[in-house]
Coordinates of C-alpha atoms in Angstrom, one line a residue:
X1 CA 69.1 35.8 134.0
X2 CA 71.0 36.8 137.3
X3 CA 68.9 39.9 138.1
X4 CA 70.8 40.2 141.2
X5 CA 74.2 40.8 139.8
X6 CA 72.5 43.9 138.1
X7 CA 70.9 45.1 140.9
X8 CA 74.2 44.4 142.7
X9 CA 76.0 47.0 140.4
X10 CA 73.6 49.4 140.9
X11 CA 74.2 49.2 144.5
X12 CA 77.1 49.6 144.8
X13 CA 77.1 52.4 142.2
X14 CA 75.0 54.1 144.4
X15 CA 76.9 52.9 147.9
X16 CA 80.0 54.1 146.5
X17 CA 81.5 50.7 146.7
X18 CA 82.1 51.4 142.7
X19 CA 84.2 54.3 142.4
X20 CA 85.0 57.2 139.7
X21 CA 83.9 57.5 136.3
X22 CA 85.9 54.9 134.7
X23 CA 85.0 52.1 137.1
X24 CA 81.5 52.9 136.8
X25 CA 81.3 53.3 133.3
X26 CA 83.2 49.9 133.1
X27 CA 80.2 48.2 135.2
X28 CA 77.8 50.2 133.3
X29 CA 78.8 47.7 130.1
X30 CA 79.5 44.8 132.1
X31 CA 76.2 45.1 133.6
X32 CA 74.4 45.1 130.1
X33 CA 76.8 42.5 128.7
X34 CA 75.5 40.4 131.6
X35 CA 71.7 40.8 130.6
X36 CA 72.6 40.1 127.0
X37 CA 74.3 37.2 127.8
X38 CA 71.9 35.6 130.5
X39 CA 68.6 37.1 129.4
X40 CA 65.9 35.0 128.0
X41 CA 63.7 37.2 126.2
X42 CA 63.1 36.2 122.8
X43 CA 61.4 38.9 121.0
X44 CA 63.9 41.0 119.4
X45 CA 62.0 44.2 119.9
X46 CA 61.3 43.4 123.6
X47 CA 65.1 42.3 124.3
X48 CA 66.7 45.4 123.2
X49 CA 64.1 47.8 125.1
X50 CA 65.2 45.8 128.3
X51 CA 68.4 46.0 127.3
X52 CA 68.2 49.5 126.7
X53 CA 66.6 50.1 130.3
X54 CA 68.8 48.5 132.4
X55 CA 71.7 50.5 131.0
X56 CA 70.0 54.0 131.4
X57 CA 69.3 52.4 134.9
X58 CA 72.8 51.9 136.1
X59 CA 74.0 54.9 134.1
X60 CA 72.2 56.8 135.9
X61 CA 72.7 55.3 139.7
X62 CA 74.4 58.7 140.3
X63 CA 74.3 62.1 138.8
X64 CA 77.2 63.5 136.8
X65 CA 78.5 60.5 135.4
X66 CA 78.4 61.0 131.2
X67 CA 80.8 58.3 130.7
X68 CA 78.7 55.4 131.4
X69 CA 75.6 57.2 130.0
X70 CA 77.5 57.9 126.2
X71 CA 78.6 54.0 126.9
X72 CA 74.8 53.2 126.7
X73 CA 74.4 55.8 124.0
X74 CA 77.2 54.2 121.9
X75 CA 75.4 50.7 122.0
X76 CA 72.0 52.3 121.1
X77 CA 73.8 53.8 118.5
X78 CA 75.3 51.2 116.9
X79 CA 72.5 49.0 117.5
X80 CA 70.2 51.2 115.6
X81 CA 72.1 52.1 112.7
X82 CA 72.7 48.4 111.8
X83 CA 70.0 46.3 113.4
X84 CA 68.0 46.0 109.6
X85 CA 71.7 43.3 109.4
X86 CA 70.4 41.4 112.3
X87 CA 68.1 38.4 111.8
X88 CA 67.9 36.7 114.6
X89 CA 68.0 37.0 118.6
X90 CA 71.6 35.8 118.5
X91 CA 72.9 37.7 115.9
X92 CA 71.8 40.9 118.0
X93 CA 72.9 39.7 121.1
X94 CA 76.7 39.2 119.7
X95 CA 76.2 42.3 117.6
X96 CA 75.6 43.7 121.2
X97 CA 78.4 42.3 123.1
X98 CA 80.6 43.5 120.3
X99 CA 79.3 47.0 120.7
X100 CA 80.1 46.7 124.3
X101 CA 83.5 45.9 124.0
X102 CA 83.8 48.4 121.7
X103 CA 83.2 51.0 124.1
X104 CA 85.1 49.5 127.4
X105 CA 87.6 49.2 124.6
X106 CA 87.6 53.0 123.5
X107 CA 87.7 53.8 127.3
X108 CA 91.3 52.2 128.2
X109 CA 92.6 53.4 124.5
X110 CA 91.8 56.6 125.4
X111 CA 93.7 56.6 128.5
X112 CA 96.4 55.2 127.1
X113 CA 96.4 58.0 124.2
X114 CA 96.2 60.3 127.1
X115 CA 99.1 59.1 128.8
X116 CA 101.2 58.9 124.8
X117 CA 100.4 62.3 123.7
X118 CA 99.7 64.5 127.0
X119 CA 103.6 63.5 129.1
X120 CA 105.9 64.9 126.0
X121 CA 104.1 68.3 127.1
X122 CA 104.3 68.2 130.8
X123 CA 107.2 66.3 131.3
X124 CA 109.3 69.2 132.5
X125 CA 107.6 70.0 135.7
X126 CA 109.2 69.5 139.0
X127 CA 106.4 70.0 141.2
X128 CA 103.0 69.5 140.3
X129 CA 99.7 69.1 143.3
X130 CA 96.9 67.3 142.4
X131 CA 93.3 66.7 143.6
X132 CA 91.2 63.5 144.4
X133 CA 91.9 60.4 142.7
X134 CA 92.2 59.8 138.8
X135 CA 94.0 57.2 137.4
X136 CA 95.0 58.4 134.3
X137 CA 96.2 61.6 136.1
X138 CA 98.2 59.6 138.4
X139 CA 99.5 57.6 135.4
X140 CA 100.8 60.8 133.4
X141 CA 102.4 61.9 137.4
X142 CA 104.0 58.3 137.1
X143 CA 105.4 58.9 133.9
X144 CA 106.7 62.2 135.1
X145 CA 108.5 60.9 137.9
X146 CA 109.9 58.0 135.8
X147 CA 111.6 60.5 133.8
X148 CA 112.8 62.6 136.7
X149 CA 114.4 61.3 139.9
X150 CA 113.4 64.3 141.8
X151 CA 110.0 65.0 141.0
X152 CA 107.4 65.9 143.7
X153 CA 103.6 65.1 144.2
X154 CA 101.4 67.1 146.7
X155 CA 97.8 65.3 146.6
X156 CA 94.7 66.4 148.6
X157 CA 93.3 64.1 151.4
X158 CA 90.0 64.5 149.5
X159 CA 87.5 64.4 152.6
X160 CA 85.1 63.1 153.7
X161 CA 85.9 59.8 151.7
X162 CA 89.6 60.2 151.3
X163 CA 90.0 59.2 148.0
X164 CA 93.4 60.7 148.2
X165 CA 94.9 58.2 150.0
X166 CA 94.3 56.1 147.2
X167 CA 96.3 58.7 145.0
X168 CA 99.0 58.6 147.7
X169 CA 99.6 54.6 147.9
X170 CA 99.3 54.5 143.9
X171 CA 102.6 57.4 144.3
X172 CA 104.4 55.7 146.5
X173 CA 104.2 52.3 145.3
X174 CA 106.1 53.5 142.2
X175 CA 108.7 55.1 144.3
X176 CA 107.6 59.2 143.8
X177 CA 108.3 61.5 146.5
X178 CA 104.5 62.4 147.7
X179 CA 103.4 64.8 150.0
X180 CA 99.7 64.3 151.9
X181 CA 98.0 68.1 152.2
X182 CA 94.5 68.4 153.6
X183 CA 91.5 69.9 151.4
X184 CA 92.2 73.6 153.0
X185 CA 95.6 73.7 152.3
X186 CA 96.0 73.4 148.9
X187 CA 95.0 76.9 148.1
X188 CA 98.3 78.1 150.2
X189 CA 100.7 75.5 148.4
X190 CA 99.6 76.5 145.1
X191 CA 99.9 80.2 146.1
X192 CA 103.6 79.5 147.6
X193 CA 102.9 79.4 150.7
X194 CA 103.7 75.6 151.4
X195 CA 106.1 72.9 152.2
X196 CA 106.7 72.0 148.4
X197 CA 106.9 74.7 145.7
X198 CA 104.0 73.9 143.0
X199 CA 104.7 74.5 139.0
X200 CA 101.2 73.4 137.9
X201 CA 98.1 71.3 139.1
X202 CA 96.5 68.3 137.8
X203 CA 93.3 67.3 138.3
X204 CA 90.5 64.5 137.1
X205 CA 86.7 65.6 136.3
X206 CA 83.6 63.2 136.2
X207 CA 81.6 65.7 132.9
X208 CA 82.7 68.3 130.6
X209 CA 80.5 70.9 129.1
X210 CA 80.5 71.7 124.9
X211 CA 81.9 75.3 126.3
X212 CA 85.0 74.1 128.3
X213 CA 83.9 73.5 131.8
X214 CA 84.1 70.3 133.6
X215 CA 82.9 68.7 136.9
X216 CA 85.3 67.5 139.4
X217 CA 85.4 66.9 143.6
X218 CA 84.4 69.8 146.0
X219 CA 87.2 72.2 146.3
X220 CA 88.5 71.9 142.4
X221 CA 87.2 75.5 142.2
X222 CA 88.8 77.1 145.0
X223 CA 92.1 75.2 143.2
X224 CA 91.5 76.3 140.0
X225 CA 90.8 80.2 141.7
X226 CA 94.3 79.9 143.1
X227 CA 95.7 78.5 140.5
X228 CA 94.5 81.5 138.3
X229 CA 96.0 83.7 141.0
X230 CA 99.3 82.1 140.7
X231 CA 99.6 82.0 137.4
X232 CA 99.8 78.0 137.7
X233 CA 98.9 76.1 134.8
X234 CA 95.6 74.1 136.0
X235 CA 94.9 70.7 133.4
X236 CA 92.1 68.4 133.7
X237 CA 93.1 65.3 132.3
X238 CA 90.0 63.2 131.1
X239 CA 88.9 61.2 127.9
X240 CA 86.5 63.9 126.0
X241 CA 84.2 60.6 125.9
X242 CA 83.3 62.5 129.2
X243 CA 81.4 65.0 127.5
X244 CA 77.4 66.0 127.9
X245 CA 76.8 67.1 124.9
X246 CA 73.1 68.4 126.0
X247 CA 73.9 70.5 129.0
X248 CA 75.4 73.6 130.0
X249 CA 77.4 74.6 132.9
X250 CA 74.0 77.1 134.6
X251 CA 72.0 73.6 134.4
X252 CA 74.4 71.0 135.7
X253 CA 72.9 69.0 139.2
X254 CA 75.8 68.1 141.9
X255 CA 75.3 65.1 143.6
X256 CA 74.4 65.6 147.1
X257 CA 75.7 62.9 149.3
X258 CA 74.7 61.6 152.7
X259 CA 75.5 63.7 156.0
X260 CA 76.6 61.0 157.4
X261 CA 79.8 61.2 155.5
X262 CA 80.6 64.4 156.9
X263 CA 79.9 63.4 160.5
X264 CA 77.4 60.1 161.5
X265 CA 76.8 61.0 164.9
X266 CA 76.5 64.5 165.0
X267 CA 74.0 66.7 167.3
X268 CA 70.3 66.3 165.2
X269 CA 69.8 70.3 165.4
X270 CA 73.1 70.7 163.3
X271 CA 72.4 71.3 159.0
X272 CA 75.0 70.0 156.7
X273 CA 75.1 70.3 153.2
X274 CA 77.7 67.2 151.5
X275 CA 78.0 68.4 147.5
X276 CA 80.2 65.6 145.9
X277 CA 81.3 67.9 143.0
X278 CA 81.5 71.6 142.0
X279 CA 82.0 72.9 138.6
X280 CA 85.1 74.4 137.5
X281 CA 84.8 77.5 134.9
X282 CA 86.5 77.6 131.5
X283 CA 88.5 80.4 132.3
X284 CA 90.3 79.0 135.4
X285 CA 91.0 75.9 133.0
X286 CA 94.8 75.6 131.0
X287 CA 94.2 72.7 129.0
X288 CA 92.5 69.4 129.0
X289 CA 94.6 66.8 128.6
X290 CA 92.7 64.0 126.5
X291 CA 92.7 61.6 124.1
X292 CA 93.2 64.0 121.1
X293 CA 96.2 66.2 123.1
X294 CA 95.8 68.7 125.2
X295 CA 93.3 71.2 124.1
X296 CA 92.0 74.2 125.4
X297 CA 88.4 74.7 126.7
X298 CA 87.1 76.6 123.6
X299 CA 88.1 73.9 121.3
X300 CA 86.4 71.0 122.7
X301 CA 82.8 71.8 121.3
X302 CA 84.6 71.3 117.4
X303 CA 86.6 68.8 118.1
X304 CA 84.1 66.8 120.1
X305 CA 81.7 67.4 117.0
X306 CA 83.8 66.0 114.6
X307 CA 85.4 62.8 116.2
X308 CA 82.8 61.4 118.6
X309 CA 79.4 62.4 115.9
X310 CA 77.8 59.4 117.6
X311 CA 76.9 61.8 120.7
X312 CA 74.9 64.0 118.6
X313 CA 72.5 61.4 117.1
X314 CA 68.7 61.3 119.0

């Protein structure tokens, strides 16, 4: 079995080199389709623990990532509700795969159910700013400006790893008008006081709470403050596959990420503090544009209950 591919994902999970929630929930199930696949264990009982280890391991290479940790818990799921149908080794190992699939399936159908049922409801705004890099955000902006010639994006340079210029390049290779702020200024274009005038913002998020919040870069909340303040619509656009089901917004850890992102040669007396994400509150929150339409905050505890039951079972 190629250990080293494994432990491969897992660093680059950790070094960053595997970005967002998608792509690492994505190498989450590839990484445990590639120990199913290669491994040589052949008691049934021992296979699936390993199994079941090395997806909680590179589900949880970095904090606040739920999407690759429900991946695991789909599997486990599955696996447990039907393995009395599985006889041999093989059978559970394609039984497995399957599951798998299922999964990374359900994570590009819900993107593209996003895209289907969120654009008819935002199609009409000019001028919308959004924050870091999502790619299902930057697909419904796409579809936007597909349907309107003179449509405007503002996006955030999303420091200190500039995963705004991603957002940018993505923009502009489909031909929309995009306009590069940094971090601190997005506060003032929202508010009106900026180059381009702003009719809502977009953003991603890494974890939504059962009560409406959800996790997103550093500076979301200041974003989603003057968003408020402006009486600009604010959506998150996110699968609700992204939901913890188990924790509450008071409880959540932020990632903490090296100080050498902020600045690697800096004098040794200096303190820096590099939080990857901040939690944006319900109430700063218009809608979340997923899978199942856009929904407000208060209704994703029900809805969540009743199509995803799965994330419920211990």
């Amino acid at each position: 079995m190629s250990v080293k591919q494994i432990l491969d994902i897992e660093k680059d999970i950790k070094e960053l080199n595997i970005q967002g929630a998608t792509n690492v929930a994505i190498a989450t199930l590839e990484g445990m389709k590639i120990f199913i696949e290669e491994s040589n264990v052949s008691d049934k009982e021992l296979f699936y623990k390993e199994l079941e280890r090395v997806g909680n391991k590179l589900a949880n290479a970095r904090l606040n990532e739920p999407l690759a940790r429900n991946g695991v818990k789909y599997v486990t799921h599955l696996f447990k509700k039907n393995k009395d149908d599985l006889h041999s080794i093989n059978d559970m190992k394609q039984q497995l795969l399957d599951y798998c699939d299922e999964y990374l399936f359900k994570i590009s159908d819900s993107k593209r159910s996003i895209i289907e049922l969120g654009l008819p409801y935002v199609k009409h705004f000019e001028n919308v700013l959004t924050h870091c890099h999502s790619s299902t955000a930057v697909a419904i902006l796409k579809g936007i400006g597909g349907l309107n010639s003179s449509f405007d994006v503002v996006c955030t340079e999303t420091r200190p790893l500039f995963q705004g210029r991603t957002t940018a390049k993505s923009l502009l290779d489909d031909g929309i008008s995009t306009t590069m702020i940094a971090d601190s200024a997005a506060e003032s274009f929202i508010i009106g006081r900026g180059s381009v005038s702003i009719d809502a913002i977009f953003i991603g998020c890494d974890q939504i709470t059962l009560d409406g919040y959800c996790i997103n870069k550093i500076g979301s909340w200041g974003i989603g403050m003057a968003a408020n303040l402006a009486s600009k619509p604010l959506y998150v656009v996110s699968p609700l596959l992204k939901v913890d089901p188990y924790i509450k917004a008071k409880d959540i850890s932020i990632e903490i990420r090296e100080d050498d992102e902020l600045w690697s040669e800096a004098p040794k007396e200096l303190k820096m503090f590099n939080p990857a994400f901040e939690i944006v509150d319900a109430k700063l929150i218009t809608g979340f544009m997923t899978e199942f339409g856009i929904i407000k905050p208060e209704e994703i505890h029900d809805i969540v209950r009743a199509k995803y039951t799965w994330l419920f079972d211990d």
